[in-house]
Short mmCIF file of C-alpha atoms in Angstrom, two decimals:
data_model
loop_
_atom_site.label_atom_id
_atom_site.label_comp_id
_atom_site.label_asym_id
_atom_site.label_seq_id
_atom_site.Cartn_x
_atom_site.Cartn_y
_atom_site.Cartn_z
CA MET P 1220 -0.10 -0.06 0.09
CA ASP P 1221 1.40 3.43 -0.74
CA TYR P 1222 1.45 6.00 1.85
CA TYR P 1223 2.57 9.51 0.44
CA GLN P 1224 1.34 12.56 -0.32
CA GLN P 1225 2.91 16.02 -0.58
CA PHE P 1226 1.09 18.12 1.89
CA PRO P 1227 0.64 18.98 4.92
CA ARG P 1228 3.60 19.81 6.86
CA PRO P 1229 4.11 17.62 10.07
CA VAL P 1230 4.16 19.29 13.25
CA ASN P 1231 6.49 18.00 16.26
CA ILE P 1232 6.12 17.26 19.46
CA ARG P 1233 8.05 17.09 22.42
CA PHE P 1234 7.86 15.34 26.18
CA VAL P 1235 8.94 16.72 29.29
CA ASN P 1236 8.68 14.51 32.78
CA GLU P 1237 8.00 16.32 35.70
CA LEU P 1238 6.56 13.74 38.03
CA MET P 1239 7.90 13.98 41.76
CA PRO P 1240 9.33 11.70 43.38
CA MET P 1241 11.66 10.32 40.97
CA GLN P 1242 10.37 7.60 38.41
CA MET P 1243 10.89 7.20 34.91
CA VAL P 1244 7.79 6.44 32.41
CA ASP P 1245 7.31 4.94 29.08
CA ILE P 1246 4.83 6.77 26.46
CA PHE P 1247 2.51 5.19 24.37
CA ILE P 1248 1.02 7.11 21.15
CA ASN P 1249 -2.41 5.19 19.91
CA ASP P 1250 -1.30 2.11 21.61
CA SER P 1251 2.39 2.03 19.91
CA PRO P 1252 5.50 2.25 21.86
CA ALA P 1253 6.86 5.72 21.20
CA ILE P 1254 8.89 6.55 24.40
CA ARG P 1255 10.98 4.49 26.85
CA GLY P 1256 12.74 5.33 29.99
CA LEU P 1257 12.08 8.95 30.29
CA MET P 1258 13.31 10.36 33.85
CA VAL P 1259 12.34 13.21 35.29
CA ARG P 1260 13.32 16.35 34.02
CA GLN P 1261 14.44 15.25 30.55
CA VAL P 1262 12.86 16.07 27.50
CA THR P 1263 12.57 14.11 24.57
CA GLN P 1264 13.55 14.89 20.97
CA PRO P 1265 11.04 16.71 18.52
CA ILE P 1266 9.15 13.81 17.08
CA PRO P 1267 7.48 14.58 13.71
CA ILE P 1268 3.73 13.57 13.57
CA PRO P 1269 0.73 14.39 11.43
CA MET P 1270 -1.87 16.86 12.54
CA GLY P 1271 -4.97 15.33 14.46
CA ASN P 1272 -6.50 13.84 17.64
CA TYR P 1273 -4.06 11.45 19.61
CA ASN P 1274 -4.38 9.08 22.36
CA PHE P 1275 -1.37 9.58 24.97
CA LYS P 1276 -0.62 6.76 27.74
CA VAL P 1277 2.28 7.13 30.31
CA TYR P 1278 3.11 4.04 32.28
CA GLN P 1279 5.16 3.55 34.90
CA SER P 1280 8.49 2.89 33.09
CA GLY P 1281 8.90 -1.16 32.61
CA THR P 1282 5.36 -2.03 34.00
CA ASN P 1283 1.56 -2.20 33.04
CA GLN P 1284 0.86 0.59 35.94
CA LEU P 1285 -0.80 3.17 34.02
CA LEU P 1286 -0.47 6.52 35.41
CA VAL P 1287 -2.57 8.37 32.64
CA ASN P 1288 -4.73 8.03 29.59
CA GLN P 1289 -5.60 11.22 27.74
CA ASN P 1290 -6.51 12.15 24.52
CA LEU P 1291 -5.21 15.42 22.78
CA GLN P 1292 -5.57 17.08 19.75
CA ILE P 1293 -2.17 18.08 18.09
CA ASP P 1294 -2.44 21.01 15.77
CA ARG P 1295 0.80 23.01 16.05
CA ASN P 1296 4.25 22.03 17.41
CA SER P 1297 3.54 21.47 20.93
CA LEU P 1298 5.62 20.53 24.43
CA ILE P 1299 3.57 17.55 26.17
CA ARG P 1300 4.08 17.68 30.20
CA ILE P 1301 3.54 14.76 32.61
CA ALA P 1302 2.68 16.18 35.85
CA MET P 1303 1.06 15.77 38.61
CA GLU P 1304 -2.12 17.89 39.85
CA ALA P 1305 -4.35 17.63 42.37
CA ASN P 1306 -2.80 13.81 43.26
CA ARG P 1307 -2.93 12.72 39.73
CA VAL P 1308 -1.38 12.76 36.57
CA ILE P 1309 -2.21 14.71 33.51
CA LEU P 1310 -0.81 15.90 30.29
CA LYS P 1311 -0.57 19.74 29.98
CA VAL P 1312 0.25 21.00 26.33
CA THR P 1313 2.02 24.14 25.95
CA ASP P 1314 3.22 25.48 22.54
CA ASP P 1315 6.97 24.16 21.85
CA MET P 1316 9.26 27.05 20.80
CA MET P 1317 12.01 25.06 19.37
CA ASP P 1318 14.62 28.23 19.59
CA GLN P 1319 14.35 28.12 23.26
CA MET P 1320 15.33 24.71 23.99
CA MET P 1321 15.03 23.99 27.65
CA PRO P 1322 17.75 22.66 29.75
CA TYR P 1323 16.52 19.17 29.92
CA GLY P 1324 18.80 15.80 29.42
CA MET P 1325 17.89 13.24 26.77
CA PRO P 1326 15.85 9.89 27.14
CA MET P 1327 17.58 6.88 27.74
CA ASN P 1328 15.80 5.18 25.24
CA TYR P 1329 13.87 6.49 22.32
CA GLY P 1330 11.31 4.08 21.19
CA GLN P 1331 13.42 1.12 21.17
CA MET P 1332 17.04 2.33 20.07
CA PRO P 1333 19.04 4.84 21.15
CA MET P 1334 18.87 8.99 20.23
CA PRO P 1335 21.31 9.35 17.70
CA GLN P 1336 22.22 13.12 16.47
CA CYS P 1337 21.69 14.18 13.26
CA PRO P 1338 24.74 13.24 10.86
CA GLN P 1339 25.13 14.89 7.61
CA MET P 1340 25.26 11.96 4.87
CA ASN P 1341 27.99 12.90 2.51
CA GLN P 1342 26.81 10.87 -0.13
CA ARG P 1343 26.64 13.02 -3.30
CA ARG P 1344 27.80 16.66 -3.70
CA ASP P 1345 25.37 19.55 -2.78
CA THR P 1346 26.40 20.83 -6.41
CA GLU P 1347 23.24 22.38 -8.99
CA VAL P 1348 23.16 21.13 -12.30
CA MET P 1349 21.28 23.56 -14.55
CA GLY P 1350 17.93 22.57 -15.50
CA GLN P 1351 17.90 19.37 -13.22
CA SER P 1352 15.98 18.59 -10.33
CA ARG P 1353 17.91 18.66 -6.62
CA ILE P 1354 16.23 16.20 -3.83
CA ARG P 1355 17.69 14.82 -0.75
CA PHE P 1356 16.16 12.42 2.18
CA ILE P 1357 15.40 12.74 5.77
CA ASN P 1358 14.52 9.87 8.06
CA LEU P 1359 12.42 10.83 11.13
CA SER P 1360 10.76 8.07 11.49
CA PRO P 1361 12.16 6.85 15.08
CA ASN P 1362 11.79 3.34 15.13
CA ALA P 1363 12.27 2.36 11.47
CA PRO P 1364 15.84 0.83 10.70
CA SER P 1365 18.20 2.53 8.22
CA LEU P 1366 16.68 3.36 5.56
CA ASP P 1367 17.44 3.47 0.92
CA ILE P 1368 15.82 5.13 -1.27
CA THR P 1369 15.61 3.53 -4.28
CA THR P 1370 13.84 3.04 -7.97
CA PRO P 1371 11.70 0.14 -8.39
CA THR P 1372 14.67 -1.67 -9.99
CA GLY P 1373 16.57 -1.48 -7.10
CA ILE P 1374 19.00 1.60 -7.92
CA ALA P 1375 19.84 3.17 -4.93
CA LEU P 1376 19.55 7.11 -4.58
CA PHE P 1377 20.27 7.16 -0.96
CA ARG P 1378 21.65 4.26 1.05
CA ASN P 1379 21.90 3.24 4.81
CA VAL P 1380 20.21 6.52 6.21
CA PRO P 1381 19.85 6.00 9.88
CA TYR P 1382 17.12 7.84 12.13
CA ARG P 1383 17.67 11.62 12.14
CA ALA P 1384 19.94 11.39 9.29
CA THR P 1385 19.95 14.34 6.36
CA THR P 1386 21.78 13.34 3.11
CA ASP P 1387 23.56 15.94 0.52
CA TYR P 1388 21.16 16.70 -2.37
CA LEU P 1389 21.56 14.66 -5.25
CA ASN P 1390 21.03 15.83 -8.71
CA LEU P 1391 18.20 14.34 -11.06
CA ALA P 1392 16.77 14.50 -14.34
CA SER P 1393 13.26 16.48 -14.06
CA GLY P 1394 9.94 14.31 -14.93
CA VAL P 1395 7.97 11.82 -13.08
CA HIS P 1396 9.88 9.13 -10.83
CA ASN P 1397 8.72 6.50 -9.05
CA LEU P 1398 10.54 5.80 -6.01
CA GLN P 1399 10.67 3.02 -2.80
CA VAL P 1400 11.62 3.23 0.67
CA ARG P 1401 13.31 0.03 1.60
CA GLU P 1402 15.16 -1.47 4.67
CA ALA P 1403 18.96 -0.27 4.06
CA GLY P 1404 20.72 -2.75 2.27
CA THR P 1405 17.67 -5.59 1.59
CA ASP P 1406 14.84 -5.87 -0.93
CA ARG P 1407 12.41 -5.28 1.62
CA ILE P 1408 10.10 -2.65 0.58
CA LEU P 1409 8.37 -0.86 3.05
CA LEU P 1410 6.79 2.27 1.50
CA THR P 1411 6.29 3.13 -2.35
CA ILE P 1412 6.33 6.48 -3.40
CA PRO P 1413 4.72 6.63 -6.75
CA ASN P 1414 4.79 9.55 -9.59
CA VAL P 1415 7.22 11.82 -7.95
CA VAL P 1416 7.27 15.15 -10.42
CA LEU P 1417 10.60 16.55 -10.64
CA ASN P 1418 10.08 19.43 -12.85
CA PRO P 1419 13.34 21.45 -13.73
CA ASN P 1420 15.32 23.29 -10.95
CA ASP P 1421 13.02 22.36 -8.55
CA VAL P 1422 14.79 21.57 -4.75
CA LYS P 1423 12.87 19.23 -2.58
CA THR P 1424 13.11 17.17 0.51
CA ILE P 1425 11.72 13.31 1.36
CA TYR P 1426 10.71 12.77 4.44
CA ALA P 1427 10.45 9.57 6.28
CA ILE P 1428 7.71 10.13 9.44
CA GLY P 1429 5.49 8.14 11.72
CA LEU P 1430 6.00 4.43 12.78
CA VAL P 1431 6.50 1.19 10.93
CA GLY P 1432 3.83 -1.29 11.61
CA GLY P 1433 2.51 1.75 14.48
CA THR P 1434 0.49 4.61 14.77
CA PRO P 1435 0.69 7.48 13.06
CA MET P 1436 1.42 5.36 10.52
CA PHE P 1437 5.16 5.35 8.72
CA GLU P 1438 4.36 7.55 5.74
CA VAL P 1439 6.42 10.09 2.96
CA ILE P 1440 5.92 13.16 2.67
CA ILE P 1441 7.73 15.54 0.24
CA LEU P 1442 8.25 19.31 0.39
CA ASP P 1443 9.60 22.07 -1.80
CA ASP P 1444 12.63 23.63 -0.56
CA ASN P 1445 12.22 26.60 -2.61
CA ILE P 1446 9.34 28.14 -0.88
CA LEU P 1447 10.75 27.03 2.95
#
């Protein structure tokens, strides 16, 4: 099945654990594990998700003890605070100003894998060829394996791109392209991206977002960098 759209742009959410006394928590989004082992006064990296209504469950870490079960409408970049109020745990949502990062640490385990930094993948030089298009790929799916972007015949445009990595731009002939997202180094196709229209001198970024096998669903969006 294809999960591909040009728009809308995803929003970002972050979580911060404000529970005292100290206790680590696990966070599930729509019953899919998203954060594990979030310690007190730690904040997660931004998680890109489509706008919409989500169910959030917070458990005492490593147990089935449910601390809060709450539905939230997410329509902007949001900081979700896990806090105690009137002797019960609640989720408080505030606008997240990404240029005013809070002085918290990182979670010990994001989903089921460590949280890497954002390495730049020097796979292709960022040079412009007149009349051609340029594309790059950013892997923002926290539980996805390293990914390849390929043609249907298996020719790799981008190889072995881990979570939160950004590739250099690749010059590509203008036209209509069919692409695939594959588990890196394998023939396993996670998504197909049909009918990608690239006009001469277009500059675009392919984003992989969501959760593989979970909710929000794993999908691809393509944004025009010329208008960013």
